[in-house]
Coordinates of C-alpha atoms and ligand atoms in Angstrom, one line a residue:
X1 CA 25.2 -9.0 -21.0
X2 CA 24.0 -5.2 -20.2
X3 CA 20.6 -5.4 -21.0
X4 CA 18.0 -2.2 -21.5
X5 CA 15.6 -2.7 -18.4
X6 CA 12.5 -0.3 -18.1
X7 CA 10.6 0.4 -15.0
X8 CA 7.3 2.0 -14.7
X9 CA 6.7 3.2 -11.3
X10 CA 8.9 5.0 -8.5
X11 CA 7.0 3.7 -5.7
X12 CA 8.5 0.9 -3.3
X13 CA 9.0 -1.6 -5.7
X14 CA 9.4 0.1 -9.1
X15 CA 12.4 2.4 -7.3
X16 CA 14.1 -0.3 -5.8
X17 CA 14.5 -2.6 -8.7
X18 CA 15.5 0.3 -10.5
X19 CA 18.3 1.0 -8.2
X20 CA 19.7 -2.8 -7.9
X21 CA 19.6 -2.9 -11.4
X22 CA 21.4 0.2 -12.2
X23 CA 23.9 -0.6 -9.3
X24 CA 24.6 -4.2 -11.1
X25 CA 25.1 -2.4 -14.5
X26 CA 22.2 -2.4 -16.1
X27 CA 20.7 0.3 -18.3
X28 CA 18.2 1.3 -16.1
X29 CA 15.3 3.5 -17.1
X30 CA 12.2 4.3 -14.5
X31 CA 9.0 6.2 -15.8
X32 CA 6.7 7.7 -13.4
X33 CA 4.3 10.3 -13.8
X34 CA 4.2 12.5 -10.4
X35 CA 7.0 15.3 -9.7
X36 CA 7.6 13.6 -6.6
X37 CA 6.7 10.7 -4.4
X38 CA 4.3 10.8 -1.2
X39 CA 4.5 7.3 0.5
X40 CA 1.5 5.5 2.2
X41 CA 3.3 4.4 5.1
X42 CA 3.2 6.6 7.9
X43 CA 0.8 8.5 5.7
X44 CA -1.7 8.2 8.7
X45 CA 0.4 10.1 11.3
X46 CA -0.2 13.1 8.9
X47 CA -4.0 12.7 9.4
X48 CA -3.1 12.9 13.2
X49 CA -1.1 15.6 12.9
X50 CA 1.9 13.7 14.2
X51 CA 3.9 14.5 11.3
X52 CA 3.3 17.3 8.2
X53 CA 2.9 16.1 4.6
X54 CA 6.8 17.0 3.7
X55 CA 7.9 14.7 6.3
X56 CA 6.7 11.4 3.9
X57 CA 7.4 13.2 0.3
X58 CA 10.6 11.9 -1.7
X59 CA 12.6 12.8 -5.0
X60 CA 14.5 9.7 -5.7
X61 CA 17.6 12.1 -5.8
X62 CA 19.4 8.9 -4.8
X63 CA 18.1 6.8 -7.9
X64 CA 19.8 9.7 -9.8
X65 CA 23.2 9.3 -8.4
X66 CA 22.9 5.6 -8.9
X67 CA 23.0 5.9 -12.6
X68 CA 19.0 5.3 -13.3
X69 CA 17.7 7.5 -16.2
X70 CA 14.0 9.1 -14.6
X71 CA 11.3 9.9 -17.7
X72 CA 9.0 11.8 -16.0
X73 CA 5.6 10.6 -18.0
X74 CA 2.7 8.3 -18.0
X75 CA 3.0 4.8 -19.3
X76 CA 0.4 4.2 -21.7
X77 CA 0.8 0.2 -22.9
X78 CA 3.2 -1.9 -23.9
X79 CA 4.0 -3.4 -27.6
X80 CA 6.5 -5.9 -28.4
X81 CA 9.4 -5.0 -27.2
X82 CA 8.5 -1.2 -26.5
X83 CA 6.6 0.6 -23.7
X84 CA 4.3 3.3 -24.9
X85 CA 4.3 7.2 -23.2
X86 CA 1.7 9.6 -23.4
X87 CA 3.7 12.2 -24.4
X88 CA 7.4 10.9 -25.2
X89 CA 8.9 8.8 -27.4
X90 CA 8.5 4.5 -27.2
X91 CA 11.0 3.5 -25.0
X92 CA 12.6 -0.4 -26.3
X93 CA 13.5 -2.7 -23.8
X94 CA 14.9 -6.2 -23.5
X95 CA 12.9 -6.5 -19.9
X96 CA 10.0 -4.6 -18.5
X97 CA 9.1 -4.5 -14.9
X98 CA 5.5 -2.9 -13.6
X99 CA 4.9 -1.8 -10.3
X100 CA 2.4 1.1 -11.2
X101 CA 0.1 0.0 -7.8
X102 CA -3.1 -0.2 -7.7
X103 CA -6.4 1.5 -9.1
X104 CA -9.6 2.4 -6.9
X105 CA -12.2 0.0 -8.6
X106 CA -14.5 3.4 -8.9
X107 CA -18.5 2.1 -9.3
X108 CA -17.7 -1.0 -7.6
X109 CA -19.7 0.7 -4.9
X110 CA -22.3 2.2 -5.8
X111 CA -22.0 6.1 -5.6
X112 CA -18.7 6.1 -5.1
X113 CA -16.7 7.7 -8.5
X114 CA -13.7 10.3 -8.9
X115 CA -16.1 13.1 -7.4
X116 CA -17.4 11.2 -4.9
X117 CA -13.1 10.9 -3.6
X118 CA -13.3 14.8 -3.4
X119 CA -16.1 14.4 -1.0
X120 CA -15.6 11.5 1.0
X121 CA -12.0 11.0 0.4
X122 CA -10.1 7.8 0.3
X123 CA -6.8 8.6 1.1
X124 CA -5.3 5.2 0.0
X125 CA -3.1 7.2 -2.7
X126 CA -0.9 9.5 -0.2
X127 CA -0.6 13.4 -1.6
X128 CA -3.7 15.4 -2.0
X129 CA -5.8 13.0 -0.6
X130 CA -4.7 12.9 2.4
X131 CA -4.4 16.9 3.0
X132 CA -8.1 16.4 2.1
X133 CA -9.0 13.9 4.8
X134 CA -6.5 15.9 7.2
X135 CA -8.2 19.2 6.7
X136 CA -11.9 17.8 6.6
X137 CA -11.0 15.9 10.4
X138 CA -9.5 19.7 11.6
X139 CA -12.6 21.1 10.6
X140 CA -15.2 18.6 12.2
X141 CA -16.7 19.8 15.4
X142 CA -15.9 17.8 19.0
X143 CA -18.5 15.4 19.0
X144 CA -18.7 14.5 15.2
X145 CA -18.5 11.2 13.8
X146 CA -15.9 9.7 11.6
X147 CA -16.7 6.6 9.6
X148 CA -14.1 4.7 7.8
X149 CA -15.4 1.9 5.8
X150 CA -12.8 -1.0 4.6
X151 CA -12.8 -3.4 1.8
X152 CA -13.0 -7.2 1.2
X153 CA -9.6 -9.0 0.7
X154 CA -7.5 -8.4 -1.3
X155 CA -6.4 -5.1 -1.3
X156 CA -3.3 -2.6 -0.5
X157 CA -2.1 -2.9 3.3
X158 CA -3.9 -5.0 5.6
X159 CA -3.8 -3.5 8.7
X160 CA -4.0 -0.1 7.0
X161 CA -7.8 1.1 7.9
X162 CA -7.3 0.0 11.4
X163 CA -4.2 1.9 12.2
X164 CA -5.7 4.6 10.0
X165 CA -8.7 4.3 12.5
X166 CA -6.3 4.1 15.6
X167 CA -3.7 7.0 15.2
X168 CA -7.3 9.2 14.3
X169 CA -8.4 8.4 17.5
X170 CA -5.3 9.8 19.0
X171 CA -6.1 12.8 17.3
X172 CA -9.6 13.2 18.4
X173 CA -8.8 11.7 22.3
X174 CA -6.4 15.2 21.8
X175 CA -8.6 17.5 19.9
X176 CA -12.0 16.2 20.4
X177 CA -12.5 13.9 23.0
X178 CA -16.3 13.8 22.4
X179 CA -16.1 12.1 18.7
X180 CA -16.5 8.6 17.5
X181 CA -15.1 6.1 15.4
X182 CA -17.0 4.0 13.3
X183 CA -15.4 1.1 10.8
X184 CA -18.3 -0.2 8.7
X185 CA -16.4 -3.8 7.0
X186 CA -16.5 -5.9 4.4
X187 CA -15.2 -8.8 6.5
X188 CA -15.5 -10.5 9.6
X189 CA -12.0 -10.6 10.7
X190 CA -8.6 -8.3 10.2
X191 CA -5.3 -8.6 10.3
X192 CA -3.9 -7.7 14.1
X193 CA -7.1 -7.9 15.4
X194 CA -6.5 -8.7 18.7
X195 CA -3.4 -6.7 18.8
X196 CA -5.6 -3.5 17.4
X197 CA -8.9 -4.3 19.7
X198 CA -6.5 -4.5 23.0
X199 CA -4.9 -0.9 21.9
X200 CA -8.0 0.7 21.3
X201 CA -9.9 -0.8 24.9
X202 CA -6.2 0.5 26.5
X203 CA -5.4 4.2 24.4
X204 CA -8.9 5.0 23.3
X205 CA -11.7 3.2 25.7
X206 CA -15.2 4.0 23.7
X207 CA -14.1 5.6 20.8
X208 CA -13.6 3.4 18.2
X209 CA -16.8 0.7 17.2
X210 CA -15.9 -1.6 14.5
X211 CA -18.7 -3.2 12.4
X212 CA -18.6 -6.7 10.6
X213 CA -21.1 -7.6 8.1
X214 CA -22.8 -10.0 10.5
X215 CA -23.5 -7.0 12.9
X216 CA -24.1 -4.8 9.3
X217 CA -21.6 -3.7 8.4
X218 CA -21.4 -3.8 4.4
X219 CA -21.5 -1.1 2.9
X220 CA -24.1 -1.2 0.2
X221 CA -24.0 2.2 -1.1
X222 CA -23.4 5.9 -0.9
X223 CA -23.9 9.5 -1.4
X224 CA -21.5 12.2 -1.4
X225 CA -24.3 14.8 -2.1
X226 CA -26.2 14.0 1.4
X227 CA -23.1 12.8 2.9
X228 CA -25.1 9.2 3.5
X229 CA -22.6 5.6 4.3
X230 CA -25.6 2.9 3.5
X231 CA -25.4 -0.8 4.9
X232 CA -28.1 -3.0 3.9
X233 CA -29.5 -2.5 7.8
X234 CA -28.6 1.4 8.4
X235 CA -28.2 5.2 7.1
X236 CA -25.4 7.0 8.9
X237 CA -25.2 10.8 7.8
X238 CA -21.4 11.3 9.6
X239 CA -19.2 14.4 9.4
X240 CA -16.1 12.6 7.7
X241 CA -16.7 9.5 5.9
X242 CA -13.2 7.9 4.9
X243 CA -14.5 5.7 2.0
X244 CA -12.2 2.7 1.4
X245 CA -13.3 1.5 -1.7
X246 CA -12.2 -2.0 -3.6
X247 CA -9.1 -2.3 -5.7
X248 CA -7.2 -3.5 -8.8
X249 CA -3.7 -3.5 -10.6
X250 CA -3.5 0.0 -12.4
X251 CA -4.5 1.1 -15.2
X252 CA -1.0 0.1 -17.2
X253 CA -1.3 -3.4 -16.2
X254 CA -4.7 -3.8 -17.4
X255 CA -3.2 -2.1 -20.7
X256 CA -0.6 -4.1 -20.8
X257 CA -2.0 -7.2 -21.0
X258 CA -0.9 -8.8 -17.9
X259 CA -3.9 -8.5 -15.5
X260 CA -6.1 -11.6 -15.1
X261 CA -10.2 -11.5 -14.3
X262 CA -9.5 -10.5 -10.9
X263 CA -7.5 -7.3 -11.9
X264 CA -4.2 -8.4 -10.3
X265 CA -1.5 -9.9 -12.3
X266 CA -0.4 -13.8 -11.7
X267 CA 3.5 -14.1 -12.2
X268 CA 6.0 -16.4 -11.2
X269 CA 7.3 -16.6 -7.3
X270 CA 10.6 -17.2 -8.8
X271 CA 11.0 -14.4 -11.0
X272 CA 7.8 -12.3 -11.2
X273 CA 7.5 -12.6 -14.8
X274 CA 4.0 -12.5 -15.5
X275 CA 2.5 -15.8 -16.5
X276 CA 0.5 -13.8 -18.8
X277 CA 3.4 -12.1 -21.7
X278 CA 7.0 -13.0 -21.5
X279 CA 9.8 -10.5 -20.5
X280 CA 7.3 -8.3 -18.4
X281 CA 7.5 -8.5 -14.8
X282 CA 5.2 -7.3 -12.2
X283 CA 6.1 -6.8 -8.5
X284 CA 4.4 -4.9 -5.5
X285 CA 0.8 -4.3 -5.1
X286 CA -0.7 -5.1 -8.7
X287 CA 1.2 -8.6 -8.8
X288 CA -0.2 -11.7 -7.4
X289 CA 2.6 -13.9 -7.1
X290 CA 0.3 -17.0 -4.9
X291 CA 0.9 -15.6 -1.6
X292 CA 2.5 -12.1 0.4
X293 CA -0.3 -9.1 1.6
X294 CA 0.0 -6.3 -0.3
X295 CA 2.8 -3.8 1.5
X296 CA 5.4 -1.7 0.9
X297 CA 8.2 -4.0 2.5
X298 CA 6.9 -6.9 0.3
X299 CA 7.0 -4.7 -2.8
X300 CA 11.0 -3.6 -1.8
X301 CA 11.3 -7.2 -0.9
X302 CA 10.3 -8.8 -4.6
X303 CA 12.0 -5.9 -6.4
X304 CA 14.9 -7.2 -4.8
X305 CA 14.4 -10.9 -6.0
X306 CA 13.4 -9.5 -9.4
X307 CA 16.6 -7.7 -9.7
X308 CA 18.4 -10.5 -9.0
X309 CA 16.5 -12.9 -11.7
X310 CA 16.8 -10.4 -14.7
X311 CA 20.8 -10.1 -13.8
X312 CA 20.7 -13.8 -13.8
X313 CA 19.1 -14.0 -16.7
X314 CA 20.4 -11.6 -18.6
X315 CA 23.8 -13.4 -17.8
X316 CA 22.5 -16.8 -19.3
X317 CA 22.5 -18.2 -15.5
X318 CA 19.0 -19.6 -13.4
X319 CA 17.2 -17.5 -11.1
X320 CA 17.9 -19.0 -7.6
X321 CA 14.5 -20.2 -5.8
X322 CA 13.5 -17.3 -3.4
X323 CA 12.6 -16.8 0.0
X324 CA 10.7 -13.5 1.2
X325 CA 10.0 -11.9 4.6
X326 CA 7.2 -9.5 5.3
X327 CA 6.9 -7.5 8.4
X328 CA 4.0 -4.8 8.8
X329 CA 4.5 -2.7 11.2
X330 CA 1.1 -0.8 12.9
X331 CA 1.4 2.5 14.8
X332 CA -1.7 2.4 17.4
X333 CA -0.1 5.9 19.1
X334 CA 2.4 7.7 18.7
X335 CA 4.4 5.1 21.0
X336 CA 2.1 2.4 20.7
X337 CA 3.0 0.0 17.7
X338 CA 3.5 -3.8 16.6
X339 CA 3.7 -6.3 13.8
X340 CA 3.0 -9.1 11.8
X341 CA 5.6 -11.3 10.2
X342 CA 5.5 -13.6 7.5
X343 CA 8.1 -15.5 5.4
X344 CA 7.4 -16.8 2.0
X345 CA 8.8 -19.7 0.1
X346 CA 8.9 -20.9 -3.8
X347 CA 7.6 -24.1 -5.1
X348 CA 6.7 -24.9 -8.7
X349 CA 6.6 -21.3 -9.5
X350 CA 4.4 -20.0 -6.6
X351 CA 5.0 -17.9 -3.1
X352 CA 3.5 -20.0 -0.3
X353 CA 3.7 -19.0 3.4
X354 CA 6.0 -20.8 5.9
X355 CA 4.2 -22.6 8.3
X356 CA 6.0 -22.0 11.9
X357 CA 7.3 -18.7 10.8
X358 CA 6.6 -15.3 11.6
X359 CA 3.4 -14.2 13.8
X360 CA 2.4 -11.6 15.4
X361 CA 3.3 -9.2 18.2
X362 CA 2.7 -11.0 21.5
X363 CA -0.9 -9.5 23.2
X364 CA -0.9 -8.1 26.6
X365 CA 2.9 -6.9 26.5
X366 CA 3.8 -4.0 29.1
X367 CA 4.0 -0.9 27.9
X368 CA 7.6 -0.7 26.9
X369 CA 7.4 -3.5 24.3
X370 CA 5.0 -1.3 22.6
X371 CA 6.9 1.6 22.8
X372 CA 9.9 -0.3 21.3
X373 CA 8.2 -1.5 18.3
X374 CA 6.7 2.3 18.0
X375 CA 10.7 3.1 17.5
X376 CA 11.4 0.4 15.5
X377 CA 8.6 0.9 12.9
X378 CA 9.7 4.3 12.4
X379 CA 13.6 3.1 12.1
X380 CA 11.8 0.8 9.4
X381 CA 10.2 3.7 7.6
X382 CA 13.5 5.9 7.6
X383 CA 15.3 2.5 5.9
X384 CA 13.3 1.2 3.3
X385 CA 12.3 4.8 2.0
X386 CA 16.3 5.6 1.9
X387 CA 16.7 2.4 0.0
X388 CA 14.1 3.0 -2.5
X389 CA 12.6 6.5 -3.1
X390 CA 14.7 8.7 -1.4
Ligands
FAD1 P1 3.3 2.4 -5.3 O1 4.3 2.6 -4.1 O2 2.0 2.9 -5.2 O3 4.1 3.0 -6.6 C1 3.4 3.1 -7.8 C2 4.0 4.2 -8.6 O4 3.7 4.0 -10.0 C3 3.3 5.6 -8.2 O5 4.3 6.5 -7.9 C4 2.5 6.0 -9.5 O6 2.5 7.4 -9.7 C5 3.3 5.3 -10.6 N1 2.5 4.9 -11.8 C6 1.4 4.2 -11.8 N2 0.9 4.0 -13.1 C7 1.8 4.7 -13.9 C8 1.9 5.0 -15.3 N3 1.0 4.5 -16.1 N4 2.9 5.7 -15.7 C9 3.9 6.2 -14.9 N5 3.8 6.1 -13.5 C10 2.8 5.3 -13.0 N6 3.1 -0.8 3.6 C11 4.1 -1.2 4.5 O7 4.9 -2.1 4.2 N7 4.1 -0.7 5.7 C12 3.2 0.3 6.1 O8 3.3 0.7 7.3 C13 2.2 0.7 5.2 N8 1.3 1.6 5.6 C14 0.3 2.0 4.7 C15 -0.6 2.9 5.1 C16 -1.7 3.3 4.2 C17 -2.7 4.2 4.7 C18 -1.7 2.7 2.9 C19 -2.8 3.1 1.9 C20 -0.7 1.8 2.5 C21 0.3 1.4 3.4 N9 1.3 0.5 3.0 C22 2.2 0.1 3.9 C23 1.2 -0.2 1.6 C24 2.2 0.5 0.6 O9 1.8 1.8 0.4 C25 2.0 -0.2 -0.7 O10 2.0 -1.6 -0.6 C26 3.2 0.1 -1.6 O11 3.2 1.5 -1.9 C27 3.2 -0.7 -2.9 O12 4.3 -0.3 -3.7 P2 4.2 -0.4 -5.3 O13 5.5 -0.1 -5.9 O14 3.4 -1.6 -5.7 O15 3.2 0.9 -5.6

């Protein structure tokens, strides 16, 4: 009943099944191609200067001592009953799970390609993109303008942009209280909204002007060479564009077989095997399991349930009918944060959200409500990156 379980991946989910697996005793391999792991979260207190770059980088030292084999390589597609590497051996195995995360949809906006990111970086994969954004904000002048634009649903993190957008202000309201904020959107609503608008009219009144694309906001194009954002309505030439482009399962899902038309990958809320080729799971970003936003607490969350349905399996018994919780935290300022909950239930194979549960952090709590859920988002970070990468 030991079966051979391969992961590809070392992020949030990828690590953590790895480890549950290896801990119930499984042969547990996980492939991933970087040295070492840079996590999103809290990624934008590094673009304040709140925290340095080594501060969010992990080894998964812990996997090690767990008893999970690490390949350091690049998954390259999947045949029956083997993953393919780029440079190593095939690797057989009775189950496969994916959580590779996603891929910037490059072209999808026009002008916007691989050199385009070393001009107007994105920043949604955390390493050297963000020491680009980081050092490109220290060098603009007081005064400059910053424009973020975000994408159309759906894509990695929510509320991501917006706290990006908020803990830059904090930053600038430091550094260079003369600079502006502009967030050129895809959509006329986001998540936290009120919660983010509130913090931004309390922290940083002026500074920050976001832009739906019923006040022209969509981004059409743009143009790394003139440093031009387009809308259909407006040029804006700024001194730091922070282009948020759209997104899709990565390249090793597409490979594999298991992305649909929309470029994520449909699998089952009870298992995550992907409705697409049997014995391969996908979890975290790249899976679309019916419902659940795209974060790193859902990703630890369905690694876990994943876990438990291969051991089930792979003992001859059913996988038990899940339920799921999501909480996001957002850091406004430094002590500044709140949430959104959600919790997720099963039914024929799909994740629905639970009416009547979850929510979001009440609007117009004092000051030290904030400032708790500031601490408690970073007690979050320090726990689910212990429990997975570190
Ligand atoms: P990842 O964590 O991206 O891991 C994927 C791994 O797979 C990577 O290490 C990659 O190198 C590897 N890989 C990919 N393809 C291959 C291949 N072919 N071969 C070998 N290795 C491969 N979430 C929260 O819950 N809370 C937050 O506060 C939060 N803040 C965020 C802030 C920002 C700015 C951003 C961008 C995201 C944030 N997120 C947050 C979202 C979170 O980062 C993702 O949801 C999470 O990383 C998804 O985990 P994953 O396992 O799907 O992918």
């Amino acid at each position: 009943d030991r079966g051979r379980v391969v992961v590809v991946g070392g992020g949030f989910g990828g690590a953590t099944a790895a480890r549950f697996l290896a801990r119930a005793g499984h042969n547990v391999t996980l492939v991933e191609r970087d040295p070492a792991f840079v996590t999103c979260p809290f990624s934008n207190t590094v673009l304040a200067g709140l925290n340095p770059l080594e501060a969010i980088t992990f080894d998964w030292s812990g996997l090690r001592a767990d008893g999970v084999t690490l390949v350091q390589d690049e998954a390259t597609g999947v045949d029956d009953g083997s993953l393919a590497l780029a440079s190593g051996d095939p690797l057989p195995f009775d189950r496969l799970i994916l959580s590779p995360g996603i891929d910037l949809r490059y072209g999808a906006l026009p002008g916007y390609d691989e050199a385009a990111a070393q001009i107007m970086p994105h920043a949604w994969k955390a390493g050297a993109q963000t020491a680009l954004l980081r050092a490109q904000l220290e060098a603009m002048e007081d005064g400059g303008t910053v424009v973020i634009t975000a994408p159309a649903n759906p894509y990695r993190c929510p509320p991501g942009p917006y706290e990006r957008a908020s803990l830059i202000a904090d930053y600038l309201t430091r550094e260079k209280p003369a600079s502006k904020i502009l967030i050129l959107d895809a959509k006329e609503a986001f998540s936290k909204q009120p919660l983010f608008e509130e913090a931004w009219a309390t922290l940083y009144p002026g500074m920050i002007e976001w832009v739906p694309p019923s006040m022209g906001g969509n981004v059409a194009e743009v143009d790394p060479g003139t440093m031009t954002v387009a809308t259909d309505f407006m040029s804006y030439t700024p001194a730091v564009a922070n282009v948020i482009p759209p997104q899709r399962a990565a390249a090793i899902a597409q490979d594999a077989g298991v992305a649909d038309e929309t470029g994520w990958c449909p699998v089952s809320g009870l298992t995550f095997e992907s409705d697409l080729r049997p014995n391969i799971h996908v979890i975290g970003d790249a899976c679309f399991p019916g419902a659940m936003p795209k974060s790193a607490f859902s990703a630890n969350a369905q690694a876990k349930v994943t876990a438990q349905a291969i051991d089930a399996i792979f003992r001859g018994a059913d996988p038990v009918s899940p339920k799921l919780m999501n909480t996001c935290y957002s850091l406004a300022g430094p002590d500044y944060g709140f949430t959104v909950a959600g919790v997720y239930g099963e039914a024929d194979g799909k994740l629905f959200e639970l009416e009547e549960a979850g929510g979001i952090s009440p609007v117009g709590a004092p000051p030290e409500v904030r400032s708790a859920e500031a601490d408690y988002a970073r007690s979050w970070y320090a726990t689910i990156t212990h429990e997975s990468v570190g």
